[in-house]
GROMACS .gro file of C-alpha atoms in nm:
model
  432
    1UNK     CA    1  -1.835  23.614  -5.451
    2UNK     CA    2  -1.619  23.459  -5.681
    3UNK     CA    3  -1.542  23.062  -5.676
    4UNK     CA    4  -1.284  22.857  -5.823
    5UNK     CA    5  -1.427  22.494  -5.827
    6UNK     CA    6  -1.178  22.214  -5.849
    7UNK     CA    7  -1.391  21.888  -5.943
    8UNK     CA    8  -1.422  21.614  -6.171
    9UNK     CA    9  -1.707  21.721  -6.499
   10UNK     CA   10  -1.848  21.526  -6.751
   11UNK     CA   11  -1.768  21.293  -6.954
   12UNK     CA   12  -1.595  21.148  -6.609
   13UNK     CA   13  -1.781  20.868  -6.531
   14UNK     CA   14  -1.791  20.926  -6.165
   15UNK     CA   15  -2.076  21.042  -5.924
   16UNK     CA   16  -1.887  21.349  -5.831
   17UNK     CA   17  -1.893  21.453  -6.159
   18UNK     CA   18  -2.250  21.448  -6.175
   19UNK     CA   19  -2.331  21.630  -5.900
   20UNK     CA   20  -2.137  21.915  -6.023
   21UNK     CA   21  -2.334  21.914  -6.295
   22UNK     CA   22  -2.648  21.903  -6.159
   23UNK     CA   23  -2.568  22.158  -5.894
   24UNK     CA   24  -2.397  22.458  -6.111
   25UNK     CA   25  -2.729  22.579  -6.214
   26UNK     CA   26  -2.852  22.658  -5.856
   27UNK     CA   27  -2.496  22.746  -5.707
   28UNK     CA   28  -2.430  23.023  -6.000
   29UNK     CA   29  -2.752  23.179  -5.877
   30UNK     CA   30  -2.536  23.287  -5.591
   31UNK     CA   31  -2.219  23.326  -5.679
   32UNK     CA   32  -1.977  23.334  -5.991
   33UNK     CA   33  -1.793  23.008  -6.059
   34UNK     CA   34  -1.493  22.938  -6.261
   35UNK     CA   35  -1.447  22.521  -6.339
   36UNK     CA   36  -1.107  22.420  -6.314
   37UNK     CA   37  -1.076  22.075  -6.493
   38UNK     CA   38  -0.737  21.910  -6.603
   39UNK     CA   39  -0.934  21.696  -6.875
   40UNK     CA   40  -0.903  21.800  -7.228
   41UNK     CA   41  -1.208  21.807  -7.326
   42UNK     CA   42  -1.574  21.830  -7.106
   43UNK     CA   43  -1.931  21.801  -7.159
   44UNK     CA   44  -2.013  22.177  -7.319
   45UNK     CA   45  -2.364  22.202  -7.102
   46UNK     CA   46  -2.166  22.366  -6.839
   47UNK     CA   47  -2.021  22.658  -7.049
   48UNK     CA   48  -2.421  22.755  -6.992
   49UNK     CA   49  -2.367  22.835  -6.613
   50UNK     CA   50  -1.990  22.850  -6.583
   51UNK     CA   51  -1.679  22.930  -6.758
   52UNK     CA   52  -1.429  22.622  -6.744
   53UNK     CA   53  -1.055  22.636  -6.740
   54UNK     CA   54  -0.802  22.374  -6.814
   55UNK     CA   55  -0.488  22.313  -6.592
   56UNK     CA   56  -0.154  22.082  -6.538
   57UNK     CA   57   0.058  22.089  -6.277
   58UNK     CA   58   0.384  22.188  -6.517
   59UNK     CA   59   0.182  22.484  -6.590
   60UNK     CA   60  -0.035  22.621  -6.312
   61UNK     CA   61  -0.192  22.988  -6.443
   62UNK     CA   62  -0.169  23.097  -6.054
   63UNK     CA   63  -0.248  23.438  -6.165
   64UNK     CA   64  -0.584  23.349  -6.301
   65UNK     CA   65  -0.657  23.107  -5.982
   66UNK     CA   66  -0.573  23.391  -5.720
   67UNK     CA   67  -0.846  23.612  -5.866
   68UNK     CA   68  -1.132  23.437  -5.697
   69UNK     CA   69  -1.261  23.506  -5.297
   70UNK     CA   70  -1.193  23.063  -5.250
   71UNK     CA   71  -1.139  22.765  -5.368
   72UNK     CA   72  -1.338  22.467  -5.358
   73UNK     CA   73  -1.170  22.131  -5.366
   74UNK     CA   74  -1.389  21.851  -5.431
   75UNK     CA   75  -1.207  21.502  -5.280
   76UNK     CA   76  -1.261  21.137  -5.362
   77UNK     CA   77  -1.119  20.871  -5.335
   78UNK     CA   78  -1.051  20.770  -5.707
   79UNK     CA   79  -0.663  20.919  -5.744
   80UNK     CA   80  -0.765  20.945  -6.131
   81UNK     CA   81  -0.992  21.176  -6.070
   82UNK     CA   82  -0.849  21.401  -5.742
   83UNK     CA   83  -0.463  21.336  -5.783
   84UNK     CA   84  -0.417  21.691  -5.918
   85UNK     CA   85  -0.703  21.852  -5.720
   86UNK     CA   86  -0.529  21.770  -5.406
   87UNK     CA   87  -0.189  21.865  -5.535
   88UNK     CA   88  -0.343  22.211  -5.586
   89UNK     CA   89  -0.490  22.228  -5.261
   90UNK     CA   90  -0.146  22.185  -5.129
   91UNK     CA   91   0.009  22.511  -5.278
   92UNK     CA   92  -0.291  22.714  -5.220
   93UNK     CA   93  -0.571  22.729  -4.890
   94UNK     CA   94  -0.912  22.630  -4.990
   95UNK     CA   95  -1.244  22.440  -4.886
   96UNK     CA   96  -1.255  22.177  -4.896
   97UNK     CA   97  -1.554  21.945  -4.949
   98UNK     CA   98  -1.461  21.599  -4.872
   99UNK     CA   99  -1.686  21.305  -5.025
  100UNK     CA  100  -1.485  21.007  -4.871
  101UNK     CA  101  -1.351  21.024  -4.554
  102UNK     CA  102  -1.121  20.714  -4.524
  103UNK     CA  103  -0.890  20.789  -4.796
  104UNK     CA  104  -0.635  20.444  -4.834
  105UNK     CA  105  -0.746  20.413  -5.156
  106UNK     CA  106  -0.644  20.743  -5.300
  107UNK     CA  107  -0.302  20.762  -5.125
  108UNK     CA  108  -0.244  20.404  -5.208
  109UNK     CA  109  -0.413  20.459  -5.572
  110UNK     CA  110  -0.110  20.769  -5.560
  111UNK     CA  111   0.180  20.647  -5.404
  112UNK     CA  112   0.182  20.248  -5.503
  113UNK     CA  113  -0.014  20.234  -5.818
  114UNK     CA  114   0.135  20.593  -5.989
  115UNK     CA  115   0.445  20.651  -5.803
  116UNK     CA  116   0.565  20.329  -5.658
  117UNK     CA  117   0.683  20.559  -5.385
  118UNK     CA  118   0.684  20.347  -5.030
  119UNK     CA  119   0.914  20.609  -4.855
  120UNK     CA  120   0.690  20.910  -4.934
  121UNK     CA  121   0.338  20.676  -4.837
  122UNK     CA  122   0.570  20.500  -4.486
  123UNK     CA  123   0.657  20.872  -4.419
  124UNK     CA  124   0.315  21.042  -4.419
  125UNK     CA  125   0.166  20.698  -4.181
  126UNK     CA  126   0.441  20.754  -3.973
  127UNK     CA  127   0.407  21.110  -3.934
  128UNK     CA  128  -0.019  21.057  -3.839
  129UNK     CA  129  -0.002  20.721  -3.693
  130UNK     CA  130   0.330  20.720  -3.584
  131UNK     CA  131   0.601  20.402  -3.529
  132UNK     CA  132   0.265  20.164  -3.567
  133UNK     CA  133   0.155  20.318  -3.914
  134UNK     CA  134   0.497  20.316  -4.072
  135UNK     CA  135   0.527  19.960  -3.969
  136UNK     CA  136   0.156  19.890  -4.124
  137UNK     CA  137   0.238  20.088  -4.481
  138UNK     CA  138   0.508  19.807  -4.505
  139UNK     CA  139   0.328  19.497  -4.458
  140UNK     CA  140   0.077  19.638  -4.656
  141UNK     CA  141   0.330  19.717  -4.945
  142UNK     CA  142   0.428  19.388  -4.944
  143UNK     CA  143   0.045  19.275  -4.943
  144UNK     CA  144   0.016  19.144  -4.576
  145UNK     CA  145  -0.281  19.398  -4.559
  146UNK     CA  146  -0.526  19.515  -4.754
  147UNK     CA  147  -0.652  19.812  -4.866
  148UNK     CA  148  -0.982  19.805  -4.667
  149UNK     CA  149  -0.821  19.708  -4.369
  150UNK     CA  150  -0.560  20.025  -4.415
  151UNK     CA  151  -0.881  20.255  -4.475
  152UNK     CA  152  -1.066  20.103  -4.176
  153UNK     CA  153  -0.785  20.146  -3.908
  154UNK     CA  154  -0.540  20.416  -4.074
  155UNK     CA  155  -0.804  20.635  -4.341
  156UNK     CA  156  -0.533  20.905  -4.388
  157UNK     CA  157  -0.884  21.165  -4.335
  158UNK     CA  158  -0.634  21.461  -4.222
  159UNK     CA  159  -0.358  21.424  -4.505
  160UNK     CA  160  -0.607  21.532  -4.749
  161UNK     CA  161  -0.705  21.853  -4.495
  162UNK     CA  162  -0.377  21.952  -4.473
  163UNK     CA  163  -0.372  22.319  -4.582
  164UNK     CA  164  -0.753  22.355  -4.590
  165UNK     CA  165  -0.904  22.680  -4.426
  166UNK     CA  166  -1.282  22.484  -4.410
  167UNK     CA  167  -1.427  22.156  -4.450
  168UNK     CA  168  -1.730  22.059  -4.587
  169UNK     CA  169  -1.909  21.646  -4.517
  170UNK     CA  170  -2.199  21.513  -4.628
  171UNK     CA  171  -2.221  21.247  -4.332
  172UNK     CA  172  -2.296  21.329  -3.933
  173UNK     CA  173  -2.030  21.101  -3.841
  174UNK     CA  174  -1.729  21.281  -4.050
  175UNK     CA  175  -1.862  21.594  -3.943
  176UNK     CA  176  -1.838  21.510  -3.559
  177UNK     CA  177  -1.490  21.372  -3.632
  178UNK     CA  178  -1.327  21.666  -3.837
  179UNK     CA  179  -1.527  21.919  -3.574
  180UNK     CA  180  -1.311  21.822  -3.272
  181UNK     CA  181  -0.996  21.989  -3.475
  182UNK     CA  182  -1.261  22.314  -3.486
  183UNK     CA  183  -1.002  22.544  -3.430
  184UNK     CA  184  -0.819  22.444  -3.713
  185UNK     CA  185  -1.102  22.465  -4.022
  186UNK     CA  186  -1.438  22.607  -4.078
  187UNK     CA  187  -1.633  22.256  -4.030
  188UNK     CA  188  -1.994  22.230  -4.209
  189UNK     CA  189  -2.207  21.922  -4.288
  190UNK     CA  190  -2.478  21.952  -4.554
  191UNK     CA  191  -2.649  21.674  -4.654
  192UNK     CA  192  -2.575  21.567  -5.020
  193UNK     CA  193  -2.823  21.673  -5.286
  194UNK     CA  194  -2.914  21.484  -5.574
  195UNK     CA  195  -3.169  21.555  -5.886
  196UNK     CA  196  -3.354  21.316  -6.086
  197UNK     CA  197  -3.318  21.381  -6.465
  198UNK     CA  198  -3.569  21.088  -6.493
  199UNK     CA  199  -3.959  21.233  -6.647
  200UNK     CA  200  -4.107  20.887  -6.581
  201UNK     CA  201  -4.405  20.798  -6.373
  202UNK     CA  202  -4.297  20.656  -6.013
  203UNK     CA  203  -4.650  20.560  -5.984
  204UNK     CA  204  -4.842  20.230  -6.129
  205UNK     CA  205  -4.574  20.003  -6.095
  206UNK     CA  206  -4.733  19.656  -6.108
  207UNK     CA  207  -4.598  19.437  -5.859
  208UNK     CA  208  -4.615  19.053  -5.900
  209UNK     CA  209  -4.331  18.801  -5.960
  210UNK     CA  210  -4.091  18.725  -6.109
  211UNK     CA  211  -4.001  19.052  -5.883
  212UNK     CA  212  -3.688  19.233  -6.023
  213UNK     CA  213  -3.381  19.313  -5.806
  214UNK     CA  214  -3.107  19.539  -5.924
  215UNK     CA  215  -2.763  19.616  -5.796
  216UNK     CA  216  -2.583  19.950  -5.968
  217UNK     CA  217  -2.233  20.168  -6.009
  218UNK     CA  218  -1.896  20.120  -5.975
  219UNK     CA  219  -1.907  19.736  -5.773
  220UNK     CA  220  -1.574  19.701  -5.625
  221UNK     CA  221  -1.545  19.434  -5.352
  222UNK     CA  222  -1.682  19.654  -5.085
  223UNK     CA  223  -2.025  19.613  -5.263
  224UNK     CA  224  -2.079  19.236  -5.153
  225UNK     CA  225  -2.186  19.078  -5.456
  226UNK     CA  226  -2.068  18.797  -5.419
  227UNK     CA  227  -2.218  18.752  -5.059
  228UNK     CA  228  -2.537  18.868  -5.184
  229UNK     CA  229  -2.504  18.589  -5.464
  230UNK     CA  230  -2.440  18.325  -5.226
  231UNK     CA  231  -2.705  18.462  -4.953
  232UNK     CA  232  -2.975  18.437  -5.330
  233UNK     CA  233  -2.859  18.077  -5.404
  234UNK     CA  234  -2.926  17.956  -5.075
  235UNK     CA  235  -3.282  18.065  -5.068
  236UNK     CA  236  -3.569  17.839  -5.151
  237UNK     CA  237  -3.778  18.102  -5.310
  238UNK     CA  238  -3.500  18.228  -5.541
  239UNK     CA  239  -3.712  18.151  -5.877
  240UNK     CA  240  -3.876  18.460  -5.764
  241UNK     CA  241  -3.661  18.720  -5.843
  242UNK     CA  242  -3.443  18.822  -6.149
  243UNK     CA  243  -3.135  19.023  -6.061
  244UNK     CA  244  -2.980  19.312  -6.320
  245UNK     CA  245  -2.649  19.401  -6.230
  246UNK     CA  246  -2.566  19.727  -6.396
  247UNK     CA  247  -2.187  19.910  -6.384
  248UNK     CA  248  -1.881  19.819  -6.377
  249UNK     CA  249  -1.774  19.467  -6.211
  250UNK     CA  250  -1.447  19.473  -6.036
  251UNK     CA  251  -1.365  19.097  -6.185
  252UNK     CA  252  -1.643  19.023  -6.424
  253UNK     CA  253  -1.468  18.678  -6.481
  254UNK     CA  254  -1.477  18.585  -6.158
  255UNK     CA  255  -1.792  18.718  -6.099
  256UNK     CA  256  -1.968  18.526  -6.385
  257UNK     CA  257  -1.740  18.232  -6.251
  258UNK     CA  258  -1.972  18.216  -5.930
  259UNK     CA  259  -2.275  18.297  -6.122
  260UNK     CA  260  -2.267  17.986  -6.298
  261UNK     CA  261  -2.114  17.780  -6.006
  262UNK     CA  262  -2.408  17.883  -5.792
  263UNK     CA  263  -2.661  17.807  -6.041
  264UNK     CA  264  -2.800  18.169  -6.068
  265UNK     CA  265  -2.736  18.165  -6.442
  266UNK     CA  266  -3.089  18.197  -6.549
  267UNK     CA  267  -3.163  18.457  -6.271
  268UNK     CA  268  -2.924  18.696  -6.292
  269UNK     CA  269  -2.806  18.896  -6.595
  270UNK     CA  270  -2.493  19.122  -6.582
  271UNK     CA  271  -2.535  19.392  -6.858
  272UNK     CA  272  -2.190  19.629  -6.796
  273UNK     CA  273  -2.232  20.034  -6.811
  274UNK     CA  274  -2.537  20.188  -6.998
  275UNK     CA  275  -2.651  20.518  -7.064
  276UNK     CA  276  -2.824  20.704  -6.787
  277UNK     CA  277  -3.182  20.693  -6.929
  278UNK     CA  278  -3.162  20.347  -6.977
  279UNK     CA  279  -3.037  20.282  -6.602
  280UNK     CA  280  -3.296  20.477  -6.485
  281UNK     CA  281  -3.570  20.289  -6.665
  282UNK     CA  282  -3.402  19.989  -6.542
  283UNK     CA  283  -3.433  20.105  -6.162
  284UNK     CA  284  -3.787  20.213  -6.250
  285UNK     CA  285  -3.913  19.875  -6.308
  286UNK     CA  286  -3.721  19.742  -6.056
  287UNK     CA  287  -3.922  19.611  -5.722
  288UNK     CA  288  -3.606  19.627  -5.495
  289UNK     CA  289  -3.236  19.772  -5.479
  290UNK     CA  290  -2.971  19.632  -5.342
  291UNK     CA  291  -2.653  19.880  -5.201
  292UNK     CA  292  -2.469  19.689  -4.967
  293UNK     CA  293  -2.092  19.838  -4.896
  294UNK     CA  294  -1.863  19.680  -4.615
  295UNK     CA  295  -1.614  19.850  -4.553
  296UNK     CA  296  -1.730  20.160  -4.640
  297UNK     CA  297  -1.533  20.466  -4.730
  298UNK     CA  298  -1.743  20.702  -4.531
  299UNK     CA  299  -1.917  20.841  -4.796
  300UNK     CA  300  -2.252  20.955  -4.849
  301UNK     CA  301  -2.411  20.757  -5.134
  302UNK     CA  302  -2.520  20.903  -5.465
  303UNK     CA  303  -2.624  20.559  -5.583
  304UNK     CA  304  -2.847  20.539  -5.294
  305UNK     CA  305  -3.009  20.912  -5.355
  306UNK     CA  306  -3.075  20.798  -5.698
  307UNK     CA  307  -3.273  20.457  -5.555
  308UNK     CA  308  -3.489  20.721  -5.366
  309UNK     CA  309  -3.570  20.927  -5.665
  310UNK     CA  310  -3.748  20.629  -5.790
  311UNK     CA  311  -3.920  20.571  -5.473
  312UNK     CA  312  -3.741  20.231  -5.458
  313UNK     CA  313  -3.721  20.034  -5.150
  314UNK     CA  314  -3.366  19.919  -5.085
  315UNK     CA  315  -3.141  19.693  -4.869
  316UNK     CA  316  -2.829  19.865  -4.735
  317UNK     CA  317  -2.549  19.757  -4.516
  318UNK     CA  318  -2.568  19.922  -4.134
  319UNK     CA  319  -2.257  20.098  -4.116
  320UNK     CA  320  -2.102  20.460  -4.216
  321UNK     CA  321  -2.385  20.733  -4.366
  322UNK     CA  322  -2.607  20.407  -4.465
  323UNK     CA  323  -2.637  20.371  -4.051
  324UNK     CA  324  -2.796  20.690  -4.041
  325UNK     CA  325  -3.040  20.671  -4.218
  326UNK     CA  326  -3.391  20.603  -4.059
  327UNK     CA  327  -3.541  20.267  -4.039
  328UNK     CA  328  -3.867  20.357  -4.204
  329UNK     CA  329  -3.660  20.437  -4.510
  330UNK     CA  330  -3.398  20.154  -4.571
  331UNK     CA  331  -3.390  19.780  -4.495
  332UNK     CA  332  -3.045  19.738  -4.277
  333UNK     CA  333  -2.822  19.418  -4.354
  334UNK     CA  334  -2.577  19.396  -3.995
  335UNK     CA  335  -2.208  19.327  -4.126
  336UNK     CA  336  -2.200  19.037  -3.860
  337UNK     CA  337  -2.516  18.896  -4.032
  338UNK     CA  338  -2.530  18.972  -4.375
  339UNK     CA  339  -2.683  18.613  -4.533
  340UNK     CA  340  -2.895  18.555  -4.238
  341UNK     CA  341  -3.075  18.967  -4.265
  342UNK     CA  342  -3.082  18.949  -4.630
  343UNK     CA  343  -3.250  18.631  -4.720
  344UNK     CA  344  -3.515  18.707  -4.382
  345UNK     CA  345  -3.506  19.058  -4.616
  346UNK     CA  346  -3.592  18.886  -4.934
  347UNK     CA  347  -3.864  18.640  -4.730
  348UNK     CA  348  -4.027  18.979  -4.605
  349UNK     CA  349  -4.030  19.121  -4.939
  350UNK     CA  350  -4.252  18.779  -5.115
  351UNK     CA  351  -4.497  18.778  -4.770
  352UNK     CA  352  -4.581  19.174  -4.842
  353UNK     CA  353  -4.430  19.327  -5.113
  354UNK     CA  354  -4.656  19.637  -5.053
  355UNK     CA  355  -4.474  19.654  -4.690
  356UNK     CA  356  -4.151  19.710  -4.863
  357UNK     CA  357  -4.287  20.004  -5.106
  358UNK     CA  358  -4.335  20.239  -4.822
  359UNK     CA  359  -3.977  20.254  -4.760
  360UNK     CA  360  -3.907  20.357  -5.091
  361UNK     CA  361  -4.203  20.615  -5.042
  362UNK     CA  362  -4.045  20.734  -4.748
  363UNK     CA  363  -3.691  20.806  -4.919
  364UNK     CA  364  -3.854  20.985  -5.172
  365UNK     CA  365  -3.991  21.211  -4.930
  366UNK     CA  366  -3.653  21.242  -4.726
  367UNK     CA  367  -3.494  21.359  -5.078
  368UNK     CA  368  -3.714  21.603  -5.128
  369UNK     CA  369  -3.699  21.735  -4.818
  370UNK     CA  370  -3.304  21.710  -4.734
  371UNK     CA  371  -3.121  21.665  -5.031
  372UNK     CA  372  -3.269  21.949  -5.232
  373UNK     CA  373  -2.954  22.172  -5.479
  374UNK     CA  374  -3.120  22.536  -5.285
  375UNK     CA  375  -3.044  22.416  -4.931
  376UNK     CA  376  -2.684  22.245  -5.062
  377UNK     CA  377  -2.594  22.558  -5.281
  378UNK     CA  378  -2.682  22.819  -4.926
  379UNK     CA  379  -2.468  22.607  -4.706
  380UNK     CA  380  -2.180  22.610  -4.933
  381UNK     CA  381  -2.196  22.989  -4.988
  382UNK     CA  382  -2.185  23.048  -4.610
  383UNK     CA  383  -1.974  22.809  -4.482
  384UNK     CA  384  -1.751  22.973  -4.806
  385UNK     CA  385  -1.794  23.289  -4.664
  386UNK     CA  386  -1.666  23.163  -4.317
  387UNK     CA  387  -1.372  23.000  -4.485
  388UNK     CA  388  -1.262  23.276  -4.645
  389UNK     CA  389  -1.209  23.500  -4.300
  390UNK     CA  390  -1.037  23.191  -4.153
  391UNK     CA  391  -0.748  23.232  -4.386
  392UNK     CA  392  -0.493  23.421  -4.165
  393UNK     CA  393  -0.582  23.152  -3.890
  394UNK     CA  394  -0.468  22.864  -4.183
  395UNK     CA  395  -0.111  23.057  -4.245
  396UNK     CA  396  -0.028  23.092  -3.870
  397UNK     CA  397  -0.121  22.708  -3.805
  398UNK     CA  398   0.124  22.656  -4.137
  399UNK     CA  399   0.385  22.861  -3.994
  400UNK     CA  400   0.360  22.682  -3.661
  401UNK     CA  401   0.366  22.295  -3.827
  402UNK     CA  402   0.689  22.454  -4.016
  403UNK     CA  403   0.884  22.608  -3.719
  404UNK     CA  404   0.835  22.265  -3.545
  405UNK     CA  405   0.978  22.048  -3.837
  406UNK     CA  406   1.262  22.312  -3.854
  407UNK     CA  407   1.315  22.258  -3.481
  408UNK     CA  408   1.298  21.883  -3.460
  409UNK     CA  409   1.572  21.898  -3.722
  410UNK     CA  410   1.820  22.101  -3.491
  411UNK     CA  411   1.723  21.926  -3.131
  412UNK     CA  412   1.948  21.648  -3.062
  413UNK     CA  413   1.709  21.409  -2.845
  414UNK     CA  414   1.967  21.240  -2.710
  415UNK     CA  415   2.140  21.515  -2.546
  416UNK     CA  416   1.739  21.653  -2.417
  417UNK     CA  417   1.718  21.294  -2.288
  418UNK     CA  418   2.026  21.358  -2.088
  419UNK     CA  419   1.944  21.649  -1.908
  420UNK     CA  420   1.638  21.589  -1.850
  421UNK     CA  421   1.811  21.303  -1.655
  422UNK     CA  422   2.024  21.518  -1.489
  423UNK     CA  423   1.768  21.769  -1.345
  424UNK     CA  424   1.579  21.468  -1.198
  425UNK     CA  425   1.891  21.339  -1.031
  426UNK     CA  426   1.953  21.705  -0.889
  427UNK     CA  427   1.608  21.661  -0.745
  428UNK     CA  428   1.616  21.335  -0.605
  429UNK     CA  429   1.959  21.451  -0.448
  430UNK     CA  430   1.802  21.775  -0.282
  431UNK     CA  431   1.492  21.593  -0.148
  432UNK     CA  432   1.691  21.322   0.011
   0.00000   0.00000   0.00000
């Protein structure tokens, strides 16, 4: 079978990017896999298990792209990253494997912050949400909503699905959403695999205070630092712990700002992106993680399969793919709640720190057992496979949408309006 495999690759500093990476070896034991990329330049390791190809969307070598069996589309919600993907998935049927399912922030990150295009963004909410979602894009153009709120209430899932022949999620939830349109795609969930490139021990980690928390990635707002800050200040025992932040801070002025006015400044230490190996040393002397996200974009969390591979116990927020995880693996902070569960959380943690190690024991083992590259690399083959004989099903839906937007432009409502009123007059006449 032969792939084409839209995604972001290294050096793009995003998880998607580096679970490509770590899954090509595995996948190209089962099928042949061309990378499209429209970077210039990428990390040369893959060249050893796949041939990569450049593309623009001036230039598109369609000739070269229509040699493969399917294409794989791999969608985020970063519109640096997937802008072109999904413009590709447009012109040409493909899988798609979707790794956020409320998508605001990539047709916001598209229409407002690239295109400045309201009309195009009002007429896509209108045409899924209707009278109520064009009337939302406004007020939120004008900044009466946010971008959150949009993604809770309007996520814009199906926009991205659009001329997909499958879907694949790595969440239960999105999967029993997308499934109820099962005549429309090939649906598969498969949970979302992850590899450790760390060699260190996970064992012998000496555990006495000061015990070290750490908070990772890309920390937008979502990622409640600044409640988790406030919820640390507040708590009697705070001399305790030392907090690393690590990544990328949405406002790092701000954020230092409230550091200082809180009086964490000799706690917590914000020390910006570092290389992998160093990050991972960080998590493995770290006691406890903490991966809050509210809202959440529906995804499943790379950050959190990488806590696990250090057998590190963690406190995450109860809502999305986080809420399905099992109790005896996570620590769950309730939305409604979040300063009350995590300082009981962090009392928990200083009355029996060994209490809170089993959890991280316990995600370990759930890694190994679910998120494994094999298992990922087999589902995607066959639910490929099933995508690929649902292509005929794809054109006639396409032809169908088109007919009806052809149609709507030729009925005159007005007039239908009329004689619809006219028949039920003629009724009411004869029954009387």
């Amino acid at each position: 079978m032969k792939l084409n495999w839209f995604s972001p690759i290294p050096p793009a500093q995003t998880g998607i990017a580096e679970y490509t990476m770590r899954l090509l070896p595995i996948l190209t034991n089962y099928a042949e896999v061309l990378v499209w990329t429209d970077e210039p330049k990428w990390n040369l390791d893959i060249e050893k298990y796949a041939k990569v190809r450049q593309y623009n969307l001036a230039s598109v070598p369609w000739k070269e792209i229509n040699q493969a069996d399917l294409n794989i589309y791999h969608i985020g919600n970063n519109s640096n990253f997937h802008y072109q993907i999904w413009q590709i998935s447009k012109q040409c049927p493909g899988l798609v494997i979707l790794h956020d399912c409320r998508l605001q922030h990539f047709f916001a990150g598209i229409y407002r912050e690239k295109h400045n295009d309201w009309q195009i963004y009002a007429s896509y909410m209108k045409q899924y949400y209707g009278v109520e979602g064009e009337q939302a894009s406004l007020r939120f153009w004008n900044g009466d909503l946010t971008t959150e709120y949009m993604a809770e209430y309007y996520p814009l899932t199906f926009l991205a699905l659009e001329n997909a022949v499958g879907v694949v999620t790595h969440t239960k939830e999105v999967f029993q959403k997308i499934l109820k349109h099962k005549n429309r795609w090939v649906v598969g969930y498969a949970p979302l695999p992850y590899v450790s490139k760390w060699q260190g021990t996970r064992n012998g980690k000496v555990i006495t205070p000061p015990y070290r928390l750490i908070i990772f990635g890309y920390l937008g707002s979502n990622r409640r630092l600044e409640v988790f800050l406030k919820a640390l200040s507040n708590l009697s025992e705070k001399n305790q712990f030392r907090l690393d932040i690590y990544g990328q801070v949405w406002d790092k002025n701000y954020i230092c700002h409230q550091i200082q006015q809180l009086g964490l400044t000799n706690l917590v230490k914000l020390h910006g992106f570092v290389e992998e190996a160093k990050l991972d040393s960080a998590l493995a002397n770290a006691h406890l993680a903490i991966n809050l996200r509210y809202p959440t974009m529906g995804e499943a969390s790379v950050s959190q399969l990488r806590i696990w591979s250090h057998a590190l116990p963690s406190l995450v927020t109860q809502v999305g793919w986080y809420a399905e995880q099992s109790e005896s693996t996570v620590a769950f902070v309730r939305p409604d709640h979040e300063i009350e569960d995590i300082q009981q959380h962090l009392k928990n943690f200083l009355a029996n720190p060994l209490d809170f190690s089993h959890l991280g024991e316990n995600g370990w083992q759930l890694l190994q057992d679910y998120h494994n590259l094999e298992n990922y690399s087999q589902a995607i083959i066959d639910i490929a496979k099933k995508s690929g004989k649902f292509r005929h099903t794809t054109i006639a839906y396409s032809f169908a949408d088109k007919i009806g937007e052809e149609l709507s432009n030729w009925i005159n409502y007005e007039r239908v309006d009329m004689d619809i009123r006219g028949v039920a007059q003629a009724i009411h006449f004869i029954s009387t």
